[in-house]
Amino acid sequence: MTVTVAVTGAAAEAVARHVPQLVADGVAGRITTQDETLWGAAAEDEASKRLGWTEAVAVSEGLVDDILALRDELRGKGVNHIVLGGMGGSSLAPEVIANTYGVALTVLDSTDPAQVRAALEDRLASTAVVISSKSGSTVETDSQKRVYEKAFRDAGIDPTERIVVVTDPGSPLDQSARADGYRVFNADPTVGGRYSALTAFGLVPTGLAGVDIAELLDEAQAVTLELALDDERNPGLVLGAAIAGTSPLRDKLGIVSDGTHIVGFGDWVEQLIAESTGKDGTGVLPVVLDVDSYEVTAGLPDVQIVRLVANERETREVRAGEIEVSGSLGGQLLVWEYATAVAGRLLGINPFDQPDVESAKIAARGLLDARPEPVPALFTSEGVEVRTAGGLEVADETLDGAIDALLAALPENGYVSVQAYLDRPAFPGLPAIREALARRSGRPVTFGWGPRFLHSTGQFHKGGPAIGVFLQIVGAGGEDLEIPERPFTFGQLIQAQAAGDASVLADHGRPVLTLTLPDVVDGVATLRERIG
């Protein structure tokens, strides 16, 4: 099953305008041979260390037998529940892969104490945990590892028999894990996190959970030759030109799953494109949509719709102005990575760095160290505490008044970002407010769970065009959870992450409305009623 990309309207014009030049410049072949000069002199150093994903299939084939052997070993001991502790590229691709294959994988990409506790209390006796961190110093992943080590010890289980580590060779985590006797899989250090779907980061947790990872790699292998050829039919070139070459640039990319067998693909694409392109005041913002979402039919001039459809036959008749993509999961993972690299060239940015991600981490660490008194609420309405930052002013001191004030701050070409620092599995209906806000504002709206989105769209929010307004929903007052041998708790960590990101957004002049819910269940119900 190959990957097919079909285009119409402005996207087709972009393809006609840019792909012949991309072919003439040998871009596909140069990406494949890891030519770091493709994105300009300023990007050369980073690009020289971040193009290993082009050969991930060949490199990763050597991991398959070891992963499957460990899976069989664990199952032989009655261990059949796999938890993944990871953030960003370490968790988003595995979640898509496992869900598409219909395999159970508990993805713990949160610091919400209720969500962490629920994972700890779920089948611990038959659980193995994959701790994935490229840098080996991610605070969320370190905290997850610590709390699981304690839980296993308290249950009389040796953590070294149940925790598997995936990290870059020589990272702090690699060194400490090997010294402590943990099983370690090293990933290719020349692959950045968001491009790591087909490396150990994508394969170890999903393979242990039961995914046919050899098949996944075979799917990707099937498109590698086509992606390497400098040909106008190359799907990586076509897709890259379609999403980043429109004139004027349609800088919101609505991703609609419409018949595809791939589950949740938009969440992975969201990180890949937003973090790769959202910098230097430009970029493309993915917006994950349903088939009946407002943005799909609103005719917004800055929104490009991409439909993920069932098969090549579906792409023969493309809706006016849209892009349609079909193909296997493994094939699409690789095609979208190529397309993103092409998009970076067209936008004139470095698609392999993330210069603004660290700022929120620094702000959160500063708050954890200093422990300042919480900023007083402007007012409380219906049990919800209201705070603002970034110059946002609220005249009508009600929930509706606060939300209206945020939407009034939207520029004509802007977007709304909803960021929920809450227990994701406990509130599956909360993302419905995305649709209500889109219809209320008439503009694209993204929805992200905190802190996971900080490793995904967070780069775009701060480094991309200054056109976003931000709605934070933060839980408070629930039962906290200690992080072993750390001077802060999970509750304090997630609060610091929310406050730290709000302060950085405000420093960049972005309007922020923070709604804090002392009673999370009642507060969520109130917000859903008020917003829709």
Short mmCIF file of N, CA, C and O in Angstrom, two decimals, residues 283-386:
data_model
loop_
_atom_site.label_atom_id
_atom_site.label_comp_id
_atom_site.label_asym_id
_atom_site.label_seq_id
_atom_site.Cartn_x
_atom_site.Cartn_y
_atom_site.Cartn_z
N GLY A 283 5.26 29.93 10.19
CA GLY A 283 4.94 28.54 10.50
C GLY A 283 3.56 28.15 10.04
O GLY A 283 2.75 28.98 9.62
N VAL A 284 3.30 26.84 10.14
CA VAL A 284 1.99 26.27 9.81
C VAL A 284 1.46 25.60 11.05
O VAL A 284 2.14 24.76 11.66
N LEU A 285 0.25 25.97 11.46
CA LEU A 285 -0.37 25.43 12.67
C LEU A 285 -1.38 24.35 12.33
O LEU A 285 -2.44 24.65 11.77
N PRO A 286 -1.11 23.09 12.64
CA PRO A 286 -2.12 22.05 12.43
C PRO A 286 -3.28 22.22 13.41
O PRO A 286 -3.09 22.57 14.58
N VAL A 287 -4.48 21.97 12.92
CA VAL A 287 -5.69 22.01 13.74
C VAL A 287 -6.42 20.68 13.52
O VAL A 287 -6.87 20.39 12.41
N VAL A 288 -6.50 19.86 14.55
CA VAL A 288 -7.11 18.54 14.42
C VAL A 288 -8.63 18.69 14.46
O VAL A 288 -9.19 19.20 15.43
N LEU A 289 -9.29 18.21 13.39
CA LEU A 289 -10.72 18.44 13.21
C LEU A 289 -11.47 17.14 13.00
O LEU A 289 -10.89 16.12 12.64
N ASP A 290 -12.79 17.21 13.21
CA ASP A 290 -13.70 16.14 12.83
C ASP A 290 -14.31 16.48 11.47
O ASP A 290 -14.21 17.63 10.99
N VAL A 291 -14.96 15.52 10.85
CA VAL A 291 -15.51 15.75 9.51
C VAL A 291 -16.56 16.86 9.51
O VAL A 291 -16.76 17.53 8.49
N ASP A 292 -17.24 17.05 10.64
CA ASP A 292 -18.28 18.06 10.70
C ASP A 292 -17.86 19.31 11.48
O ASP A 292 -18.70 20.10 11.90
N SER A 293 -16.57 19.50 11.68
CA SER A 293 -16.10 20.67 12.41
C SER A 293 -16.37 21.95 11.63
O SER A 293 -16.38 21.97 10.39
N TYR A 294 -16.52 23.02 12.37
CA TYR A 294 -16.83 24.33 11.79
C TYR A 294 -15.82 24.72 10.71
O TYR A 294 -16.18 25.19 9.62
N GLU A 295 -14.53 24.54 11.00
CA GLU A 295 -13.49 25.01 10.10
C GLU A 295 -13.51 24.31 8.74
O GLU A 295 -12.99 24.86 7.75
N VAL A 296 -14.07 23.11 8.68
CA VAL A 296 -14.04 22.33 7.43
C VAL A 296 -14.85 23.01 6.34
O VAL A 296 -14.46 23.00 5.16
N THR A 297 -15.97 23.60 6.70
CA THR A 297 -16.85 24.19 5.69
C THR A 297 -16.99 25.70 5.81
O THR A 297 -17.76 26.31 5.06
N ALA A 298 -16.25 26.33 6.71
CA ALA A 298 -16.42 27.77 6.94
C ALA A 298 -15.82 28.62 5.83
O ALA A 298 -16.12 29.82 5.72
N GLY A 299 -14.95 28.04 5.03
CA GLY A 299 -14.34 28.80 3.94
C GLY A 299 -13.36 29.85 4.41
O GLY A 299 -13.18 30.89 3.75
N LEU A 300 -12.69 29.61 5.54
CA LEU A 300 -11.72 30.58 6.06
C LEU A 300 -10.52 30.65 5.11
O LEU A 300 -9.93 29.62 4.77
N PRO A 301 -10.11 31.84 4.69
CA PRO A 301 -9.09 31.96 3.65
C PRO A 301 -7.70 31.51 4.07
O PRO A 301 -6.84 31.27 3.21
N ASP A 302 -7.46 31.42 5.38
CA ASP A 302 -6.12 31.03 5.85
C ASP A 302 -6.07 29.58 6.33
O ASP A 302 -5.09 29.16 6.96
N VAL A 303 -7.10 28.80 6.06
CA VAL A 303 -7.17 27.40 6.49
C VAL A 303 -7.10 26.48 5.27
O VAL A 303 -7.88 26.63 4.32
N GLN A 304 -6.16 25.54 5.30
CA GLN A 304 -6.04 24.51 4.27
C GLN A 304 -6.50 23.18 4.87
O GLN A 304 -5.96 22.74 5.90
N ILE A 305 -7.47 22.55 4.26
CA ILE A 305 -7.99 21.28 4.77
C ILE A 305 -7.24 20.12 4.13
O ILE A 305 -7.06 20.06 2.91
N VAL A 306 -6.81 19.18 4.98
CA VAL A 306 -6.23 17.91 4.54
C VAL A 306 -7.11 16.79 5.05
O VAL A 306 -7.34 16.70 6.27
N ARG A 307 -7.59 15.96 4.16
CA ARG A 307 -8.38 14.79 4.56
C ARG A 307 -7.54 13.53 4.46
O ARG A 307 -6.88 13.28 3.44
N LEU A 308 -7.58 12.74 5.53
CA LEU A 308 -6.94 11.43 5.52
C LEU A 308 -8.02 10.41 5.18
O LEU A 308 -8.93 10.17 5.97
N VAL A 309 -7.93 9.84 3.99
CA VAL A 309 -9.01 9.00 3.47
C VAL A 309 -8.59 7.53 3.41
O VAL A 309 -7.43 7.19 3.68
N ALA A 310 -9.55 6.69 3.03
CA ALA A 310 -9.37 5.25 3.20
C ALA A 310 -8.34 4.67 2.24
O ALA A 310 -7.53 3.83 2.64
N ASN A 311 -8.38 5.07 0.98
CA ASN A 311 -7.52 4.42 0.00
C ASN A 311 -7.32 5.32 -1.21
O ASN A 311 -7.93 6.39 -1.33
N GLU A 312 -6.48 4.87 -2.11
CA GLU A 312 -6.15 5.66 -3.30
C GLU A 312 -7.38 5.99 -4.13
O GLU A 312 -7.50 7.07 -4.72
N ARG A 313 -8.32 5.07 -4.19
CA ARG A 313 -9.54 5.28 -4.97
C ARG A 313 -10.29 6.53 -4.50
O ARG A 313 -10.86 7.27 -5.29
N GLU A 314 -10.25 6.76 -3.17
CA GLU A 314 -10.95 7.92 -2.61
C GLU A 314 -10.32 9.24 -3.07
O GLU A 314 -10.99 10.28 -3.06
N THR A 315 -9.05 9.21 -3.44
CA THR A 315 -8.38 10.46 -3.80
C THR A 315 -8.61 10.86 -5.26
O THR A 315 -8.11 11.90 -5.70
N ARG A 316 -9.36 10.08 -6.01
CA ARG A 316 -9.57 10.41 -7.43
C ARG A 316 -10.54 11.57 -7.61
O ARG A 316 -10.54 12.23 -8.66
N GLU A 317 -11.37 11.79 -6.62
CA GLU A 317 -12.27 12.95 -6.66
C GLU A 317 -12.07 13.73 -5.36
O GLU A 317 -12.60 13.36 -4.33
N VAL A 318 -11.30 14.79 -5.45
CA VAL A 318 -10.94 15.57 -4.27
C VAL A 318 -11.87 16.77 -4.15
O VAL A 318 -12.15 17.45 -5.13
N ARG A 319 -12.35 17.01 -2.93
CA ARG A 319 -13.22 18.16 -2.71
C ARG A 319 -12.49 19.45 -3.07
O ARG A 319 -11.29 19.58 -2.85
N ALA A 320 -13.22 20.39 -3.57
CA ALA A 320 -12.63 21.64 -4.06
C ALA A 320 -11.79 22.31 -2.98
O ALA A 320 -12.23 22.50 -1.84
N GLY A 321 -10.56 22.63 -3.32
CA GLY A 321 -9.68 23.37 -2.42
C GLY A 321 -8.99 22.54 -1.37
O GLY A 321 -8.30 23.08 -0.51
N GLU A 322 -9.14 21.22 -1.41
CA GLU A 322 -8.60 20.38 -0.34
C GLU A 322 -7.43 19.53 -0.82
O GLU A 322 -7.13 19.42 -2.01
N ILE A 323 -6.75 18.94 0.18
CA ILE A 323 -5.72 17.93 -0.04
C ILE A 323 -6.27 16.62 0.50
O ILE A 323 -6.88 16.61 1.57
N GLU A 324 -6.06 15.53 -0.22
CA GLU A 324 -6.44 14.22 0.30
C GLU A 324 -5.22 13.31 0.28
O GLU A 324 -4.46 13.29 -0.69
N VAL A 325 -5.08 12.56 1.38
CA VAL A 325 -3.93 11.67 1.54
C VAL A 325 -4.43 10.29 1.95
O VAL A 325 -5.30 10.17 2.83
N SER A 326 -3.90 9.27 1.31
CA SER A 326 -4.21 7.89 1.71
C SER A 326 -2.91 7.10 1.77
O SER A 326 -1.91 7.48 1.18
N GLY A 327 -2.97 6.00 2.50
CA GLY A 327 -1.78 5.15 2.55
C GLY A 327 -1.65 4.44 3.87
O GLY A 327 -2.42 4.65 4.81
N SER A 328 -0.65 3.59 3.97
CA SER A 328 -0.38 2.82 5.18
C SER A 328 0.13 3.72 6.29
O SER A 328 0.59 4.84 6.05
N LEU A 329 0.08 3.23 7.51
CA LEU A 329 0.59 4.00 8.63
C LEU A 329 2.10 4.22 8.51
O LEU A 329 2.59 5.35 8.60
N GLY A 330 2.85 3.15 8.30
CA GLY A 330 4.30 3.29 8.19
C GLY A 330 4.68 4.20 7.04
O GLY A 330 5.59 5.04 7.17
N GLY A 331 3.98 4.07 5.92
CA GLY A 331 4.26 4.91 4.77
C GLY A 331 3.98 6.37 5.06
O GLY A 331 4.78 7.26 4.70
N GLN A 332 2.86 6.65 5.70
CA GLN A 332 2.51 8.04 5.97
C GLN A 332 3.44 8.68 7.00
O GLN A 332 3.74 9.88 6.91
N LEU A 333 3.88 7.92 7.98
CA LEU A 333 4.83 8.48 8.94
C LEU A 333 6.05 9.04 8.21
O LEU A 333 6.50 10.15 8.49
N LEU A 334 6.58 8.29 7.26
CA LEU A 334 7.77 8.71 6.56
C LEU A 334 7.47 9.83 5.56
O LEU A 334 8.25 10.79 5.42
N VAL A 335 6.34 9.75 4.87
CA VAL A 335 5.99 10.78 3.90
C VAL A 335 5.81 12.14 4.58
O VAL A 335 6.29 13.17 4.10
N TRP A 336 5.11 12.16 5.72
CA TRP A 336 4.90 13.42 6.41
C TRP A 336 6.21 13.99 6.97
O TRP A 336 6.38 15.20 7.05
N GLU A 337 7.14 13.12 7.35
CA GLU A 337 8.44 13.63 7.79
C GLU A 337 9.18 14.30 6.64
O GLU A 337 9.75 15.39 6.80
N TYR A 338 9.19 13.65 5.48
CA TYR A 338 9.80 14.28 4.30
C TYR A 338 9.10 15.60 3.98
O TYR A 338 9.75 16.62 3.71
N ALA A 339 7.76 15.58 3.99
CA ALA A 339 7.00 16.77 3.64
C ALA A 339 7.31 17.93 4.58
O ALA A 339 7.37 19.09 4.16
N THR A 340 7.50 17.62 5.85
CA THR A 340 7.81 18.66 6.83
C THR A 340 9.18 19.25 6.57
O THR A 340 9.39 20.47 6.69
N ALA A 341 10.13 18.42 6.20
CA ALA A 341 11.47 18.92 5.86
C ALA A 341 11.39 19.82 4.62
O ALA A 341 12.05 20.87 4.54
N VAL A 342 10.57 19.42 3.64
CA VAL A 342 10.37 20.24 2.44
C VAL A 342 9.70 21.56 2.81
O VAL A 342 10.08 22.63 2.33
N ALA A 343 8.70 21.49 3.69
CA ALA A 343 8.01 22.70 4.13
C ALA A 343 8.99 23.68 4.78
O ALA A 343 8.91 24.90 4.57
N GLY A 344 9.91 23.16 5.57
CA GLY A 344 10.91 24.02 6.20
C GLY A 344 11.74 24.77 5.17
O GLY A 344 12.03 25.96 5.34
N ARG A 345 12.10 24.10 4.09
CA ARG A 345 12.87 24.76 3.04
C ARG A 345 12.04 25.87 2.39
O ARG A 345 12.55 26.98 2.15
N LEU A 346 10.78 25.59 2.09
CA LEU A 346 9.93 26.59 1.45
C LEU A 346 9.66 27.79 2.35
O LEU A 346 9.55 28.92 1.88
N LEU A 347 9.56 27.55 3.65
CA LEU A 347 9.31 28.63 4.60
C LEU A 347 10.57 29.39 4.99
O LEU A 347 10.49 30.45 5.63
N GLY A 348 11.72 28.83 4.66
CA GLY A 348 12.98 29.50 4.99
C GLY A 348 13.36 29.38 6.45
O GLY A 348 14.02 30.26 7.00
N ILE A 349 12.97 28.27 7.09
CA ILE A 349 13.30 28.06 8.50
C ILE A 349 14.03 26.73 8.69
O ILE A 349 14.08 25.90 7.78
N ASN A 350 14.56 26.53 9.88
CA ASN A 350 15.23 25.29 10.25
C ASN A 350 14.18 24.34 10.84
O ASN A 350 13.69 24.59 11.94
N PRO A 351 13.82 23.26 10.16
CA PRO A 351 12.77 22.37 10.66
C PRO A 351 13.22 21.41 11.75
O PRO A 351 12.44 20.55 12.16
N PHE A 352 14.45 21.55 12.23
CA PHE A 352 14.97 20.57 13.18
C PHE A 352 15.28 21.13 14.57
O PHE A 352 15.64 20.37 15.47
N ASP A 353 15.12 22.44 14.75
CA ASP A 353 15.34 22.98 16.10
C ASP A 353 14.01 23.39 16.72
O ASP A 353 12.96 23.33 16.09
N GLN A 354 14.04 23.77 17.98
CA GLN A 354 12.86 24.20 18.73
C GLN A 354 13.31 25.27 19.72
O GLN A 354 13.35 25.03 20.93
N PRO A 355 13.66 26.45 19.22
CA PRO A 355 14.35 27.44 20.05
C PRO A 355 13.52 28.01 21.20
O PRO A 355 14.10 28.55 22.15
N ASP A 356 12.20 27.89 21.13
CA ASP A 356 11.37 28.51 22.16
C ASP A 356 10.77 27.52 23.16
O ASP A 356 10.04 27.92 24.06
N VAL A 357 11.05 26.23 23.00
CA VAL A 357 10.49 25.23 23.91
C VAL A 357 11.10 25.33 25.30
O VAL A 357 10.42 25.20 26.32
N GLU A 358 12.39 25.59 25.35
CA GLU A 358 13.09 25.58 26.63
C GLU A 358 12.62 26.68 27.56
O GLU A 358 12.68 26.55 28.78
N SER A 359 12.10 27.78 27.00
CA SER A 359 11.72 28.93 27.83
C SER A 359 10.64 28.56 28.84
O SER A 359 10.70 28.99 30.00
N ALA A 360 9.66 27.77 28.43
CA ALA A 360 8.60 27.37 29.37
C ALA A 360 9.16 26.44 30.44
O ALA A 360 8.73 26.49 31.61
N LYS A 361 10.11 25.57 30.07
CA LYS A 361 10.72 24.67 31.05
C LYS A 361 11.49 25.47 32.10
O LYS A 361 11.43 25.18 33.30
N ILE A 362 12.23 26.48 31.63
CA ILE A 362 13.00 27.32 32.55
C ILE A 362 12.07 28.06 33.50
O ILE A 362 12.32 28.15 34.71
N ALA A 363 10.97 28.59 32.96
CA ALA A 363 10.02 29.32 33.80
C ALA A 363 9.40 28.39 34.84
O ALA A 363 9.24 28.78 36.02
N ALA A 364 9.07 27.17 34.46
CA ALA A 364 8.49 26.22 35.42
C ALA A 364 9.49 25.87 36.50
O ALA A 364 9.15 25.80 37.69
N ARG A 365 10.75 25.62 36.11
CA ARG A 365 11.78 25.29 37.10
C ARG A 365 11.97 26.45 38.07
O ARG A 365 12.17 26.24 39.28
N GLY A 366 11.94 27.68 37.54
CA GLY A 366 12.09 28.85 38.40
C GLY A 366 10.99 28.94 39.43
O GLY A 366 11.23 29.26 40.61
N LEU A 367 9.76 28.63 39.02
CA LEU A 367 8.63 28.66 39.96
C LEU A 367 8.76 27.55 41.00
O LEU A 367 8.41 27.74 42.18
N LEU A 368 9.23 26.38 40.59
CA LEU A 368 9.41 25.28 41.54
C LEU A 368 10.49 25.61 42.57
O LEU A 368 10.38 25.25 43.74
N ASP A 369 11.51 26.30 42.12
CA ASP A 369 12.60 26.67 43.04
C ASP A 369 12.19 27.79 43.99
O ASP A 369 12.49 27.75 45.19
N ALA A 370 11.50 28.78 43.45
CA ALA A 370 11.19 29.97 44.25
C ALA A 370 9.93 29.82 45.09
O ALA A 370 9.80 30.44 46.16
N ARG A 371 8.98 29.00 44.60
CA ARG A 371 7.70 28.80 45.29
C ARG A 371 7.03 30.12 45.69
O ARG A 371 6.74 30.34 46.87
N PRO A 372 6.79 31.02 44.74
CA PRO A 372 6.13 32.28 45.10
C PRO A 372 4.67 32.03 45.48
O PRO A 372 4.09 30.99 45.14
N GLU A 373 4.07 32.99 46.18
CA GLU A 373 2.65 32.89 46.48
C GLU A 373 1.86 32.94 45.16
O GLU A 373 2.24 33.67 44.24
N PRO A 374 0.78 32.17 45.07
CA PRO A 374 -0.01 32.19 43.84
C PRO A 374 -0.53 33.59 43.53
O PRO A 374 -0.84 34.37 44.45
N VAL A 375 -0.58 33.91 42.25
CA VAL A 375 -1.13 35.20 41.83
C VAL A 375 -2.62 35.23 42.19
O VAL A 375 -3.36 34.30 41.85
N PRO A 376 -3.08 36.25 42.90
CA PRO A 376 -4.51 36.29 43.28
C PRO A 376 -5.40 36.32 42.04
O PRO A 376 -5.04 36.90 41.01
N ALA A 377 -6.55 35.68 42.15
CA ALA A 377 -7.51 35.70 41.05
C ALA A 377 -8.07 37.12 40.89
O ALA A 377 -8.25 37.86 41.86
N LEU A 378 -8.33 37.50 39.63
CA LEU A 378 -9.02 38.77 39.39
C LEU A 378 -10.41 38.74 40.02
O LEU A 378 -10.86 39.71 40.61
N PHE A 379 -11.06 37.59 39.83
CA PHE A 379 -12.37 37.37 40.45
C PHE A 379 -12.70 35.89 40.34
O PHE A 379 -12.00 35.13 39.64
N THR A 380 -13.70 35.47 41.06
CA THR A 380 -14.20 34.10 41.01
C THR A 380 -15.65 34.13 40.56
O THR A 380 -16.45 34.91 41.09
N SER A 381 -15.97 33.31 39.58
CA SER A 381 -17.33 33.26 39.05
C SER A 381 -17.76 31.81 38.93
O SER A 381 -17.05 31.01 38.32
N GLU A 382 -18.89 31.48 39.55
CA GLU A 382 -19.45 30.12 39.49
C GLU A 382 -18.43 29.08 39.94
O GLU A 382 -18.35 27.97 39.39
N GLY A 383 -17.63 29.43 40.94
CA GLY A 383 -16.64 28.51 41.49
C GLY A 383 -15.37 28.41 40.68
O GLY A 383 -14.49 27.60 41.02
N VAL A 384 -15.21 29.21 39.64
CA VAL A 384 -14.03 29.17 38.78
C VAL A 384 -13.22 30.45 39.02
O VAL A 384 -13.75 31.56 38.93
N GLU A 385 -11.92 30.28 39.30
CA GLU A 385 -11.03 31.43 39.51
C GLU A 385 -10.53 31.93 38.16
O GLU A 385 -10.09 31.14 37.32
N VAL A 386 -10.59 33.24 37.97
CA VAL A 386 -10.23 33.85 36.69
C VAL A 386 -8.97 34.70 36.86
O VAL A 386 -8.90 35.57 37.72
#
